[in-house]
Structures are given as C-alpha cells and as structure tokens.
PDB file of C-alpha atoms in Angstrom:
ATOM      1  CA  MET A   1    -111.151 -20.484 -26.435  1.00 54.00           C
ATOM      2  CA  ALA A   2    -110.519 -20.136 -30.163  1.00 56.00           C
ATOM      3  CA  ALA A   3    -107.071 -20.541 -31.645  1.00 56.00           C
ATOM      4  CA  THR A   4    -105.619 -17.483 -33.279  1.00 58.00           C
ATOM      5  CA  SER A   5    -104.074 -17.579 -36.740  1.00 55.00           C
ATOM      6  CA  ALA A   6    -100.642 -17.127 -35.111  1.00 54.00           C
ATOM      7  CA  ASP A   7    -101.162 -20.372 -33.137  1.00 58.00           C
ATOM      8  CA  CYS A   8    -101.885 -22.310 -36.336  1.00 58.00           C
ATOM      9  CA  ARG A   9     -98.814 -21.235 -38.278  1.00 58.00           C
ATOM     10  CA  PRO A  10     -96.125 -23.903 -38.619  1.00 57.00           C
ATOM     11  CA  ARG A  11     -93.073 -23.176 -36.537  1.00 63.00           C
ATOM     12  CA  VAL A  12     -89.883 -22.685 -38.493  1.00 61.00           C
ATOM     13  CA  ASP A  13     -86.848 -24.498 -37.101  1.00 72.00           C
ATOM     14  CA  PRO A  14     -84.200 -21.784 -36.620  1.00 79.00           C
ATOM     15  CA  ASP A  15     -81.428 -24.246 -37.576  1.00 81.00           C
ATOM     16  CA  LEU A  16     -83.113 -25.077 -40.865  1.00 82.00           C
ATOM     17  CA  ALA A  17     -83.811 -21.400 -41.507  1.00 85.00           C
ATOM     18  CA  LEU A  18     -80.125 -20.618 -40.933  1.00 85.00           C
ATOM     19  CA  ILE A  19     -79.067 -23.394 -43.306  1.00 85.00           C
ATOM     20  CA  ASP A  20     -81.568 -22.225 -45.908  1.00 87.00           C
ATOM     21  CA  ARG A  21     -80.098 -18.728 -45.692  1.00 88.00           C
ATOM     22  CA  HIS A  22     -76.622 -20.245 -46.168  1.00 86.00           C
ATOM     23  CA  ARG A  23     -77.815 -22.231 -49.211  1.00 85.00           C
ATOM     24  CA  HIS A  24     -79.164 -19.026 -50.732  1.00 87.00           C
ATOM     25  CA  GLY A  25     -75.865 -17.211 -50.343  1.00 88.00           C
ATOM     26  CA  ASP A  26     -76.401 -15.165 -47.175  1.00 88.00           C
ATOM     27  CA  PRO A  27     -72.818 -14.525 -45.991  1.00 84.00           C
ATOM     28  CA  ASP A  28     -73.994 -13.755 -42.463  1.00 91.00           C
ATOM     29  CA  ALA A  29     -75.553 -17.194 -42.019  1.00 89.00           C
ATOM     30  CA  PHE A  30     -72.259 -19.045 -41.676  1.00 91.00           C
ATOM     31  CA  ASP A  31     -70.891 -16.289 -39.427  1.00 93.00           C
ATOM     32  CA  GLU A  32     -73.875 -16.794 -37.115  1.00 93.00           C
ATOM     33  CA  LEU A  33     -73.349 -20.550 -37.104  1.00 93.00           C
ATOM     34  CA  TYR A  34     -69.660 -20.069 -36.312  1.00 94.00           C
ATOM     35  CA  GLU A  35     -70.468 -17.617 -33.524  1.00 94.00           C
ATOM     36  CA  GLU A  36     -72.938 -20.051 -31.981  1.00 93.00           C
ATOM     37  CA  PHE A  37     -70.795 -23.198 -32.139  1.00 94.00           C
ATOM     38  CA  SER A  38     -67.129 -22.135 -32.189  1.00 94.00           C
ATOM     39  CA  GLY A  39     -66.664 -22.242 -28.406  1.00 94.00           C
ATOM     40  CA  MET A  40     -68.347 -25.627 -28.183  1.00 94.00           C
ATOM     41  CA  VAL A  41     -66.136 -27.087 -30.943  1.00 95.00           C
ATOM     42  CA  PHE A  42     -62.936 -25.667 -29.457  1.00 95.00           C
ATOM     43  CA  ASN A  43     -63.785 -26.999 -25.977  1.00 92.00           C
ATOM     44  CA  LEU A  44     -64.529 -30.461 -27.340  1.00 92.00           C
ATOM     45  CA  ALA A  45     -61.287 -30.519 -29.337  1.00 92.00           C
ATOM     46  CA  LEU A  46     -59.293 -29.280 -26.343  1.00 89.00           C
ATOM     47  CA  ARG A  47     -60.778 -31.855 -24.005  1.00 87.00           C
ATOM     48  CA  LEU A  48     -60.159 -34.693 -26.434  1.00 88.00           C
ATOM     49  CA  SER A  49     -56.677 -33.600 -27.511  1.00 85.00           C
ATOM     50  CA  GLY A  50     -55.399 -31.987 -24.303  1.00 82.00           C
ATOM     51  CA  ASN A  51     -53.529 -29.406 -26.371  1.00 84.00           C
ATOM     52  CA  VAL A  52     -54.480 -25.816 -27.270  1.00 89.00           C
ATOM     53  CA  GLU A  53     -52.674 -25.793 -30.617  1.00 92.00           C
ATOM     54  CA  ASP A  54     -54.287 -29.075 -31.694  1.00 91.00           C
ATOM     55  CA  ALA A  55     -57.672 -27.797 -30.530  1.00 92.00           C
ATOM     56  CA  ALA A  56     -57.304 -24.629 -32.622  1.00 94.00           C
ATOM     57  CA  ASP A  57     -56.297 -26.654 -35.696  1.00 95.00           C
ATOM     58  CA  LEU A  58     -59.143 -29.110 -35.151  1.00 95.00           C
ATOM     59  CA  SER A  59     -61.628 -26.250 -34.749  1.00 96.00           C
ATOM     60  CA  GLN A  60     -60.510 -24.720 -38.019  1.00 96.00           C
ATOM     61  CA  GLU A  61     -60.679 -28.093 -39.776  1.00 96.00           C
ATOM     62  CA  THR A  62     -64.149 -28.694 -38.334  1.00 96.00           C
ATOM     63  CA  PHE A  63     -65.536 -25.406 -39.598  1.00 96.00           C
ATOM     64  CA  LEU A  64     -64.016 -25.901 -43.030  1.00 95.00           C
ATOM     65  CA  LYS A  65     -65.911 -29.201 -43.231  1.00 95.00           C
ATOM     66  CA  VAL A  66     -69.071 -27.683 -41.780  1.00 94.00           C
ATOM     67  CA  HIS A  67     -68.935 -24.958 -44.426  1.00 91.00           C
ATOM     68  CA  ARG A  68     -68.303 -27.481 -47.192  1.00 91.00           C
ATOM     69  CA  TYR A  69     -71.103 -29.867 -46.193  1.00 90.00           C
ATOM     70  CA  LEU A  70     -73.665 -27.535 -44.597  1.00 87.00           C
ATOM     71  CA  ALA A  71     -75.826 -27.363 -47.706  1.00 82.00           C
ATOM     72  CA  GLY A  72     -76.310 -31.141 -47.438  1.00 83.00           C
ATOM     73  CA  PHE A  73     -77.622 -31.004 -43.863  1.00 83.00           C
ATOM     74  CA  ARG A  74     -81.171 -32.395 -43.921  1.00 81.00           C
ATOM     75  CA  GLY A  75     -82.259 -31.831 -40.333  1.00 79.00           C
ATOM     76  CA  ARG A  76     -82.463 -35.487 -39.246  1.00 82.00           C
ATOM     77  CA  SER A  77     -80.706 -34.382 -36.071  1.00 84.00           C
ATOM     78  CA  SER A  78     -80.216 -30.974 -34.525  1.00 88.00           C
ATOM     79  CA  LEU A  79     -77.602 -28.723 -36.068  1.00 91.00           C
ATOM     80  CA  LYS A  80     -75.752 -28.805 -32.737  1.00 92.00           C
ATOM     81  CA  THR A  81     -75.567 -32.612 -32.836  1.00 92.00           C
ATOM     82  CA  TRP A  82     -74.389 -32.556 -36.449  1.00 93.00           C
ATOM     83  CA  VAL A  83     -71.633 -30.015 -35.696  1.00 94.00           C
ATOM     84  CA  TYR A  84     -70.516 -32.192 -32.754  1.00 94.00           C
ATOM     85  CA  GLN A  85     -70.369 -35.192 -35.128  1.00 93.00           C
ATOM     86  CA  VAL A  86     -68.191 -33.287 -37.579  1.00 94.00           C
ATOM     87  CA  ALA A  87     -65.891 -32.104 -34.772  1.00 95.00           C
ATOM     88  CA  LEU A  88     -65.630 -35.569 -33.258  1.00 93.00           C
ATOM     89  CA  ASN A  89     -64.831 -37.092 -36.646  1.00 93.00           C
ATOM     90  CA  CYS A  90     -62.098 -34.499 -37.194  1.00 94.00           C
ATOM     91  CA  CYS A  91     -60.611 -35.375 -33.787  1.00 91.00           C
ATOM     92  CA  ARG A  92     -60.772 -39.092 -34.533  1.00 89.00           C
ATOM     93  CA  SER A  93     -59.128 -38.622 -37.929  1.00 89.00           C
ATOM     94  CA  ARG A  94     -56.355 -36.489 -36.493  1.00 86.00           C
ATOM     95  CA  PHE A  95     -55.422 -39.014 -33.833  1.00 80.00           C
ATOM     96  CA  ARG A  96     -56.016 -42.210 -35.795  1.00 75.00           C
ATOM     97  CA  GLY A  97     -52.782 -44.136 -36.128  1.00 55.00           C
ATOM     98  CA  LYS A  98     -51.098 -42.279 -33.292  1.00 55.00           C
ATOM     99  CA  ALA A  99     -50.371 -43.782 -29.911  1.00 44.00           C
ATOM    100  CA  ALA A 100     -53.481 -44.928 -28.060  1.00 36.00           C
ATOM    101  CA  GLN A 101     -53.142 -42.113 -25.566  1.00 38.00           C
ATOM    102  CA  LEU A 102     -53.202 -38.496 -26.619  1.00 39.00           C
ATOM    103  CA  ARG A 103     -50.741 -36.193 -24.983  1.00 41.00           C
ATOM    104  CA  ALA A 104     -51.825 -33.814 -22.291  1.00 38.00           C
ATOM    105  CA  SER A 105     -49.990 -30.550 -22.213  1.00 36.00           C
ATOM    106  CA  SER A 106     -50.240 -28.474 -19.075  1.00 36.00           C
ATOM    107  CA  GLN A 107     -48.034 -25.892 -20.751  1.00 36.00           C
ATOM    108  CA  SER A 108     -50.627 -25.348 -23.476  1.00 39.00           C
ATOM    109  CA  LEU A 109     -53.400 -25.260 -20.881  1.00 40.00           C
ATOM    110  CA  GLU A 110     -51.594 -22.359 -19.213  1.00 41.00           C
ATOM    111  CA  GLN A 111     -52.570 -20.221 -22.198  1.00 42.00           C
ATOM    112  CA  ILE A 112     -56.221 -20.690 -21.260  1.00 41.00           C
ATOM    113  CA  GLU A 113     -55.514 -19.634 -17.691  1.00 42.00           C
ATOM    114  CA  ASP A 114     -54.302 -16.252 -18.937  1.00 43.00           C
ATOM    115  CA  LEU A 115     -57.930 -15.262 -19.501  1.00 43.00           C
ATOM    116  CA  PRO A 116     -59.161 -12.908 -16.781  1.00 46.00           C
ATOM    117  CA  ASP A 117     -61.213 -14.467 -13.997  1.00 49.00           C
ATOM    118  CA  LEU A 118     -62.351 -11.756 -11.644  1.00 50.00           C
ATOM    119  CA  ASP A 119     -64.432 -14.071  -9.447  1.00 59.00           C
ATOM    120  CA  ARG A 120     -61.487 -16.051  -8.019  1.00 53.00           C
ATOM    121  CA  THR A 121     -58.520 -15.172  -5.867  1.00 62.00           C
ATOM    122  CA  PRO A 122     -55.039 -16.105  -7.130  1.00 60.00           C
ATOM    123  CA  GLU A 123     -54.969 -19.026  -4.676  1.00 61.00           C
ATOM    124  CA  GLU A 124     -58.323 -20.339  -5.933  1.00 54.00           C
ATOM    125  CA  LYS A 125     -57.137 -20.000  -9.528  1.00 51.00           C
ATOM    126  CA  ALA A 126     -54.013 -22.027  -8.746  1.00 55.00           C
ATOM    127  CA  ILE A 127     -56.047 -24.794  -7.106  1.00 53.00           C
ATOM    128  CA  VAL A 128     -58.552 -24.949  -9.971  1.00 50.00           C
ATOM    129  CA  ARG A 129     -55.740 -24.969 -12.530  1.00 56.00           C
ATOM    130  CA  SER A 130     -53.917 -27.752 -10.735  1.00 58.00           C
ATOM    131  CA  GLU A 131     -57.087 -29.840 -10.432  1.00 63.00           C
ATOM    132  CA  GLY A 132     -57.944 -29.145 -14.076  1.00 66.00           C
ATOM    133  CA  ASP A 133     -54.511 -30.307 -15.207  1.00 71.00           C
ATOM    134  CA  VAL A 134     -54.949 -33.557 -13.269  1.00 75.00           C
ATOM    135  CA  VAL A 135     -58.383 -34.198 -14.783  1.00 78.00           C
ATOM    136  CA  ILE A 136     -57.194 -33.406 -18.333  1.00 78.00           C
ATOM    137  CA  ALA A 137     -54.231 -35.750 -17.887  1.00 81.00           C
ATOM    138  CA  ALA A 138     -56.517 -38.451 -16.472  1.00 84.00           C
ATOM    139  CA  LEU A 139     -58.935 -38.078 -19.385  1.00 86.00           C
ATOM    140  CA  GLN A 140     -56.090 -38.767 -21.799  1.00 85.00           C
ATOM    141  CA  GLN A 141     -55.487 -42.114 -20.081  1.00 89.00           C
ATOM    142  CA  ILE A 142     -58.943 -43.616 -20.540  1.00 90.00           C
ATOM    143  CA  PRO A 143     -59.886 -45.422 -23.783  1.00 92.00           C
ATOM    144  CA  SER A 144     -61.161 -43.130 -26.515  1.00 90.00           C
ATOM    145  CA  PRO A 145     -64.784 -44.402 -26.671  1.00 92.00           C
ATOM    146  CA  TYR A 146     -65.177 -43.806 -22.928  1.00 94.00           C
ATOM    147  CA  ARG A 147     -63.366 -40.455 -23.046  1.00 92.00           C
ATOM    148  CA  GLU A 148     -65.624 -39.216 -25.856  1.00 92.00           C
ATOM    149  CA  ALA A 149     -68.795 -40.214 -23.996  1.00 94.00           C
ATOM    150  CA  VAL A 150     -67.645 -38.713 -20.679  1.00 93.00           C
ATOM    151  CA  VAL A 151     -66.514 -35.456 -22.303  1.00 92.00           C
ATOM    152  CA  LEU A 152     -69.775 -35.086 -24.230  1.00 92.00           C
ATOM    153  CA  ARG A 153     -71.888 -35.750 -21.116  1.00 92.00           C
ATOM    154  CA  ASP A 154     -69.980 -34.340 -18.169  1.00 89.00           C
ATOM    155  CA  LEU A 155     -68.029 -31.516 -19.758  1.00 86.00           C
ATOM    156  CA  GLU A 156     -70.136 -30.534 -22.771  1.00 89.00           C
ATOM    157  CA  GLY A 157     -73.506 -31.198 -21.112  1.00 90.00           C
ATOM    158  CA  LEU A 158     -75.169 -33.135 -23.931  1.00 92.00           C
ATOM    159  CA  SER A 159     -78.146 -35.341 -23.142  1.00 93.00           C
ATOM    160  CA  TYR A 160     -77.845 -39.107 -23.482  1.00 95.00           C
ATOM    161  CA  GLN A 161     -79.989 -38.937 -26.617  1.00 94.00           C
ATOM    162  CA  GLU A 162     -77.784 -36.263 -28.181  1.00 93.00           C
ATOM    163  CA  ILE A 163     -74.663 -38.287 -27.380  1.00 94.00           C
ATOM    164  CA  ALA A 164     -76.217 -41.362 -29.014  1.00 94.00           C
ATOM    165  CA  LYS A 165     -76.765 -39.320 -32.177  1.00 92.00           C
ATOM    166  CA  VAL A 166     -73.279 -37.799 -32.117  1.00 92.00           C
ATOM    167  CA  LEU A 167     -71.605 -41.158 -31.550  1.00 93.00           C
ATOM    168  CA  ARG A 168     -74.086 -42.921 -33.854  1.00 92.00           C
ATOM    169  CA  THR A 169     -74.740 -45.639 -31.327  1.00 93.00           C
ATOM    170  CA  ARG A 170     -77.547 -46.940 -29.147  1.00 96.00           C
ATOM    171  CA  LEU A 171     -78.630 -45.263 -25.946  1.00 95.00           C
ATOM    172  CA  GLY A 172     -77.640 -48.299 -23.864  1.00 95.00           C
ATOM    173  CA  THR A 173     -74.128 -48.178 -25.318  1.00 95.00           C
ATOM    174  CA  VAL A 174     -73.866 -44.506 -24.401  1.00 96.00           C
ATOM    175  CA  ARG A 175     -74.910 -45.205 -20.814  1.00 96.00           C
ATOM    176  CA  SER A 176     -72.403 -48.058 -20.582  1.00 96.00           C
ATOM    177  CA  ARG A 177     -69.539 -45.984 -22.002  1.00 95.00           C
ATOM    178  CA  ILE A 178     -70.249 -43.112 -19.647  1.00 95.00           C
ATOM    179  CA  ALA A 179     -70.397 -45.431 -16.626  1.00 95.00           C
ATOM    180  CA  ARG A 180     -67.178 -47.206 -17.599  1.00 96.00           C
ATOM    181  CA  GLY A 181     -65.458 -43.940 -18.457  1.00 94.00           C
ATOM    182  CA  ARG A 182     -66.385 -42.415 -15.107  1.00 93.00           C
ATOM    183  CA  ASP A 183     -65.150 -45.554 -13.335  1.00 94.00           C
ATOM    184  CA  CYS A 184     -61.828 -45.423 -15.195  1.00 92.00           C
ATOM    185  CA  LEU A 185     -61.486 -41.728 -14.456  1.00 91.00           C
ATOM    186  CA  ARG A 186     -62.259 -42.248 -10.769  1.00 91.00           C
ATOM    187  CA  VAL A 187     -59.620 -44.993 -10.480  1.00 92.00           C
ATOM    188  CA  ILE A 188     -56.976 -42.900 -12.230  1.00 90.00           C
ATOM    189  CA  LEU A 189     -57.749 -39.835 -10.095  1.00 88.00           C
ATOM    190  CA  GLU A 190     -57.648 -41.895  -6.878  1.00 88.00           C
ATOM    191  CA  GLU A 191     -54.275 -43.333  -7.865  1.00 87.00           C
ATOM    192  CA  SER A 192     -52.908 -39.888  -8.653  1.00 81.00           C
ATOM    193  CA  ARG A 193     -53.799 -38.660  -5.159  1.00 78.00           C
ATOM    194  CA  ARG A 194     -51.794 -41.405  -3.430  1.00 75.00           C
TER     195      ARG A 194
END
C-alpha cells in the first residue's frame, strides 16, 4: 500500500503553532492558551494554597508571567508542563518565607460550592463538601514537596513523567514523593477520623 502525500507531511505541534501565532502578534492565540489552561492553573493554586482568593491572585500572576515569557518557550517540554511549572513557581514564591504550613480556609472553599451541581442531592453535596474540606486541610499539613507531587498526580492527573518535568527532578524522586505524600495524607486522615 503506497503512502499518500498527506501521510508524508510533517505534523505540526499545535502548542508550537499556538506560540508561533502569539509571537507573530495574533491576539487570539493568548486567549486560546488562557481558555485551555486557566482552570488547570486555578485548581493547582487552590489545592496548594487552600484559599480561593490566593488561588485567583496566583492564577493572575501565573498568566502574566506566561504572557511575558511565552515567546521564549522552545518546546523542550509540552506547553501544559511548562504552564504547570510557571504556576508552581508562582505558588512557591508566594509562600516562601511564610509558615511551613499554608492555611486552609473552608470559608473560601464555600464559594466554590455555590456552583450548581445538578447531579447530587443536598445531602450528597454536604458530605462531599465536608470530606473535601478535610482533605484540603490534610494536604496543607504535609511537607510541600510531597504535597506538590500528590496534587499533581492524584488531583491534577499528570503522568509521572510530566510531574518529573514540572518539578525538574528525576522520575524516582517523583515516585518517592508521591508515595511519602500519600502515606502522610493517609496518617493525617486516619487521625482526623478518631
């Protein structure tokens, strides 16, 4: 079976095409990038900070940096991984020098619960909210390197390889941090149920 000319054409990476459009002044390119990654960045910031207001500020700070440095992106990692790195660095910078544990605010998490959820009864929503508050509070108690790895894997769904790129560490270190983070989280959650 002969290959068609369409099969032989090089595939264009959509991330690099988007960045190229941004470099050439296409105003819609950054809007598309923001649309694709804004929820991901906000969720990461919320899970690491435990506070809606901090998460919103961190999201804004992240996208200001993404906009500023996007033209320098060379494609050595995926755009998604790079945006996660920028967001994580913003979170680290914000909380550097503060107490080792970030505050968890169930009051600020209530704002998220105001979003409509038609698939759950009020009782189910209350249970999920209560359990979510406990997990968020427990996450704030584990050391930052473990929290970052657990959030990226278990809550954000990144692969081990993507996490290694985001955290700029070896794959074995990622596996170790996730295992230790899950162990710490399990212990804290078991203690909270007593």
